[in-house]
Amino acid sequence: MTSDDQALPPLAWPAFTDEAERLAWWRACAQAYLDLWNNPPPITPVKTLDVDALEQRLGCALPPLLRRYHEQIGTLDLAERLCSVVPEKYASIEPLLDAYPGISDILEDAPDAEQLSALVDQLVAFGDYLGNGNLWCFHRETGEVWYFDHDSSPMLTQIFSDTGQYLDVLMFKCLLAAHDEEDNEDLLREHLGDEVVEKWMY
């Protein structure tokens, strides 16, 4: 439990009235997760200048809610690992092709290689599912969130319409752990559907 039990949000999907409320809930969930560990790193927002530099390197803007998450919370190691704004070996926000160069080999054998290659060029990795090589990506133009799965077909699946939806679910996974319900998938399946949970977590 957290050091202050009253700070632990209830285990329920929230209905936000505005963006400030959403960010406050994200922060509370992230803190509740960090409080589970001995000597956890503090919540450390990213400097705006570092986000600006990242956007220059990428040649595109971060999705607004992902940018605000990093500027106000910035915690990387939660129920899943978020990639770093500043360059960091193996775990930086970067184009999918840079994050997983082996994708070129996968594309060689794909029947729809040309179409997939065009999509890959538009994707930027921002989250690393448990360090297993499967990555969360946002689309440079639409902001949609795609899941890259190097082990099974389909290789790319569009799961969320924006990064805010992914972060909502990530924070809920943190909340499950904080409530000692880490292995309870029922609420995730109820919210996301069986197909998404099976693709994501298996």
GROMACS .gro file of C-alpha atoms in nm:
model
  202
    1MET     CA    1   0.000   0.000   0.000
    2THR     CA    2   0.105   0.359  -0.030
    3SER     CA    3   0.259   0.551   0.257
    4ASP     CA    4  -0.067   0.743   0.273
    5ASP     CA    5  -0.359   0.505   0.219
    6GLN     CA    6  -0.591   0.796   0.148
    7ALA     CA    7  -0.377   0.882  -0.155
    8LEU     CA    8  -0.446   0.541  -0.313
    9PRO     CA    9  -0.715   0.585  -0.577
   10PRO     CA   10  -0.998   0.331  -0.572
   11LEU     CA   11  -0.974   0.035  -0.805
   12ALA     CA   12  -1.222   0.164  -1.062
   13TRP     CA   13  -1.210   0.322  -1.406
   14PRO     CA   14  -1.242   0.698  -1.350
   15ALA     CA   15  -1.457   0.942  -1.544
   16PHE     CA   16  -1.252   1.258  -1.595
   17THR     CA   17  -1.412   1.600  -1.607
   18ASP     CA   18  -1.102   1.768  -1.750
   19GLU     CA   19  -0.739   1.712  -1.841
   20ALA     CA   20  -0.607   1.837  -1.506
   21GLU     CA   21  -0.811   1.569  -1.327
   22ARG     CA   22  -0.678   1.304  -1.563
   23LEU     CA   23  -0.315   1.405  -1.505
   24ALA     CA   24  -0.372   1.415  -1.128
   25TRP     CA   25  -0.509   1.059  -1.142
   26TRP     CA   26  -0.212   0.944  -1.351
   27ARG     CA   27   0.026   1.095  -1.096
   28ALA     CA   28  -0.156   0.931  -0.803
   29CYS     CA   29  -0.149   0.590  -0.975
   30ALA     CA   30   0.220   0.625  -1.063
   31GLN     CA   31   0.304   0.724  -0.704
   32ALA     CA   32   0.100   0.434  -0.565
   33TYR     CA   33   0.300   0.195  -0.784
   34LEU     CA   34   0.635   0.346  -0.687
   35ASP     CA   35   0.540   0.323  -0.319
   36LEU     CA   36   0.537  -0.057  -0.353
   37TRP     CA   37   0.918  -0.063  -0.384
   38ASN     CA   38   1.204   0.007  -0.145
   39ASN     CA   39   1.379   0.337  -0.218
   40PRO     CA   40   1.176   0.411  -0.530
   41PRO     CA   41   1.296   0.688  -0.761
   42PRO     CA   42   1.100   1.010  -0.716
   43ILE     CA   43   0.855   1.131  -0.976
   44THR     CA   44   1.074   1.356  -1.191
   45PRO     CA   45   0.912   1.564  -1.465
   46VAL     CA   46   1.110   1.610  -1.785
   47LYS     CA   47   1.239   1.954  -1.879
   48THR     CA   48   1.046   2.124  -2.157
   49LEU     CA   49   1.375   2.190  -2.339
   50ASP     CA   50   1.441   1.814  -2.348
   51VAL     CA   51   1.097   1.748  -2.497
   52ASP     CA   52   1.158   2.020  -2.756
   53ALA     CA   53   1.492   1.860  -2.846
   54LEU     CA   54   1.326   1.520  -2.884
   55GLU     CA   55   1.065   1.663  -3.120
   56GLN     CA   56   1.342   1.814  -3.330
   57ARG     CA   57   1.518   1.477  -3.353
   58LEU     CA   58   1.194   1.303  -3.448
   59GLY     CA   59   1.082   1.568  -3.693
   60CYS     CA   60   0.733   1.562  -3.543
   61ALA     CA   61   0.551   1.668  -3.228
   62LEU     CA   62   0.478   1.427  -2.945
   63PRO     CA   63   0.108   1.358  -2.902
   64PRO     CA   64  -0.018   1.629  -2.661
   65LEU     CA   65  -0.109   1.399  -2.372
   66LEU     CA   66   0.219   1.206  -2.396
   67ARG     CA   67   0.406   1.536  -2.386
   68ARG     CA   68   0.210   1.653  -2.081
   69TYR     CA   69   0.266   1.320  -1.909
   70HIS     CA   70   0.644   1.354  -1.943
   71GLU     CA   71   0.646   1.723  -1.852
   72GLN     CA   72   0.438   1.668  -1.537
   73ILE     CA   73   0.519   1.312  -1.424
   74GLY     CA   74   0.802   1.162  -1.628
   75THR     CA   75   0.823   0.831  -1.441
   76LEU     CA   76   0.955   0.556  -1.671
   77ASP     CA   77   0.948   0.225  -1.481
   78LEU     CA   78   0.590   0.150  -1.392
   79ALA     CA   79   0.375  -0.157  -1.462
   80GLU     CA   80   0.535  -0.125  -1.806
   81ARG     CA   81   0.840   0.076  -1.908
   82LEU     CA   82   0.792   0.403  -2.089
   83CYS     CA   83   1.073   0.510  -2.317
   84SER     CA   84   1.291   0.805  -2.222
   85VAL     CA   85   1.264   1.155  -2.370
   86VAL     CA   86   1.640   1.202  -2.346
   87PRO     CA   87   1.858   0.955  -2.545
   88GLU     CA   88   1.906   0.633  -2.352
   89LYS     CA   89   2.046   0.304  -2.479
   90TYR     CA   90   1.771   0.057  -2.576
   91ALA     CA   91   1.486   0.263  -2.429
   92SER     CA   92   1.450   0.602  -2.596
   93ILE     CA   93   1.150   0.746  -2.774
   94GLU     CA   94   1.260   0.694  -3.133
   95PRO     CA   95   1.135   0.576  -3.472
   96LEU     CA   96   1.020   0.213  -3.463
   97LEU     CA   97   1.279   0.113  -3.723
   98ASP     CA   98   1.556   0.246  -3.495
   99ALA     CA   99   1.405   0.089  -3.185
  100TYR     CA  100   1.377  -0.253  -3.351
  101PRO     CA  101   1.608  -0.273  -3.656
  102GLY     CA  102   1.522  -0.641  -3.704
  103ILE     CA  103   1.186  -0.532  -3.838
  104SER     CA  104   1.354  -0.510  -4.180
  105ASP     CA  105   1.403  -0.889  -4.176
  106ILE     CA  106   1.038  -0.944  -4.081
  107LEU     CA  107   0.923  -0.721  -4.366
  108GLU     CA  108   1.125  -0.918  -4.624
  109ASP     CA  109   0.895  -1.218  -4.581
  110ALA     CA  110   0.568  -1.027  -4.542
  111PRO     CA  111   0.318  -1.056  -4.831
  112ASP     CA  112   0.210  -0.694  -4.775
  113ALA     CA  113   0.564  -0.567  -4.718
  114GLU     CA  114   0.521  -0.239  -4.908
  115GLN     CA  115   0.211  -0.137  -4.714
  116LEU     CA  116   0.362  -0.243  -4.382
  117SER     CA  117   0.688  -0.062  -4.456
  118ALA     CA  118   0.499   0.262  -4.521
  119LEU     CA  119   0.322   0.222  -4.186
  120VAL     CA  120   0.644   0.140  -4.000
  121ASP     CA  121   0.796   0.463  -4.135
  122GLN     CA  122   0.517   0.657  -3.961
  123LEU     CA  123   0.551   0.490  -3.621
  124VAL     CA  124   0.750   0.615  -3.321
  125ALA     CA  125   0.814   0.381  -3.027
  126PHE     CA  126   0.730   0.532  -2.688
  127GLY     CA  127   0.669   0.230  -2.463
  128ASP     CA  128   0.844  -0.104  -2.412
  129TYR     CA  129   0.616  -0.387  -2.299
  130LEU     CA  130   0.819  -0.556  -2.023
  131GLY     CA  131   1.143  -0.535  -2.222
  132ASN     CA  132   1.049  -0.828  -2.446
  133GLY     CA  133   1.090  -0.641  -2.775
  134ASN     CA  134   0.720  -0.570  -2.819
  135LEU     CA  135   0.671  -0.195  -2.842
  136TRP     CA  136   0.400   0.068  -2.815
  137CYS     CA  137   0.414   0.325  -3.093
  138PHE     CA  138   0.231   0.640  -3.191
  139HIS     CA  139   0.156   0.736  -3.551
  140ARG     CA  140   0.328   1.061  -3.648
  141GLU     CA  141   0.023   1.198  -3.831
  142THR     CA  142  -0.285   1.051  -3.666
  143GLY     CA  143  -0.160   1.004  -3.308
  144GLU     CA  144  -0.310   0.653  -3.304
  145VAL     CA  145  -0.139   0.397  -3.082
  146TRP     CA  146  -0.011   0.080  -3.248
  147TYR     CA  147   0.126  -0.233  -3.084
  148PHE     CA  148   0.434  -0.387  -3.248
  149ASP     CA  149   0.454  -0.762  -3.183
  150HIS     CA  150   0.768  -0.924  -3.322
  151ASP     CA  151   0.663  -1.276  -3.220
  152SER     CA  152   0.321  -1.328  -3.372
  153SER     CA  153   0.091  -1.208  -3.647
  154PRO     CA  154  -0.029  -0.948  -3.702
  155MET     CA  155   0.298  -0.764  -3.647
  156LEU     CA  156   0.120  -0.428  -3.609
  157THR     CA  157  -0.218  -0.377  -3.442
  158GLN     CA  158  -0.390  -0.044  -3.387
  159ILE     CA  159  -0.530  -0.063  -3.034
  160PHE     CA  160  -0.590   0.289  -2.901
  161SER     CA  161  -0.700   0.607  -3.075
  162ASP     CA  162  -0.446   0.817  -2.881
  163THR     CA  163  -0.167   0.794  -2.623
  164GLY     CA  164  -0.397   0.915  -2.346
  165GLN     CA  165  -0.602   0.596  -2.371
  166TYR     CA  166  -0.287   0.385  -2.342
  167LEU     CA  167  -0.168   0.585  -2.040
  168ASP     CA  168  -0.508   0.542  -1.874
  169VAL     CA  169  -0.471   0.164  -1.900
  170LEU     CA  170  -0.107   0.168  -1.791
  171MET     CA  171  -0.201   0.367  -1.481
  172PHE     CA  172  -0.486   0.125  -1.412
  173LYS     CA  173  -0.233  -0.161  -1.429
  174CYS     CA  174  -0.025   0.029  -1.171
  175LEU     CA  175  -0.338   0.058  -0.958
  176LEU     CA  176  -0.402  -0.317  -0.982
  177ALA     CA  177  -0.053  -0.378  -0.842
  178ALA     CA  178  -0.101  -0.120  -0.566
  179HIS     CA  179  -0.425  -0.293  -0.462
  180ASP     CA  180  -0.247  -0.632  -0.469
  181GLU     CA  181  -0.463  -0.734  -0.766
  182GLU     CA  182  -0.181  -0.754  -1.020
  183ASP     CA  183  -0.295  -1.089  -1.160
  184ASN     CA  184  -0.661  -0.990  -1.181
  185GLU     CA  185  -0.736  -0.936  -1.551
  186ASP     CA  186  -1.114  -0.921  -1.521
  187LEU     CA  187  -1.136  -0.541  -1.505
  188LEU     CA  188  -0.894  -0.506  -1.797
  189ARG     CA  189  -1.091  -0.753  -2.007
  190GLU     CA  190  -1.416  -0.579  -1.919
  191HIS     CA  191  -1.274  -0.245  -2.030
  192LEU     CA  192  -1.063  -0.350  -2.330
  193GLY     CA  193  -1.217  -0.677  -2.448
  194ASP     CA  194  -1.061  -1.022  -2.459
  195GLU     CA  195  -0.901  -0.976  -2.802
  196VAL     CA  196  -0.692  -0.675  -2.695
  197VAL     CA  197  -0.582  -0.836  -2.368
  198GLU     CA  198  -0.482  -1.158  -2.546
  199LYS     CA  199  -0.279  -0.970  -2.807
  200TRP     CA  200  -0.114  -0.742  -2.553
  201MET     CA  201  -0.032  -0.974  -2.268
  202TYR     CA  202   0.008  -1.317  -2.424
   0.00000   0.00000   0.00000
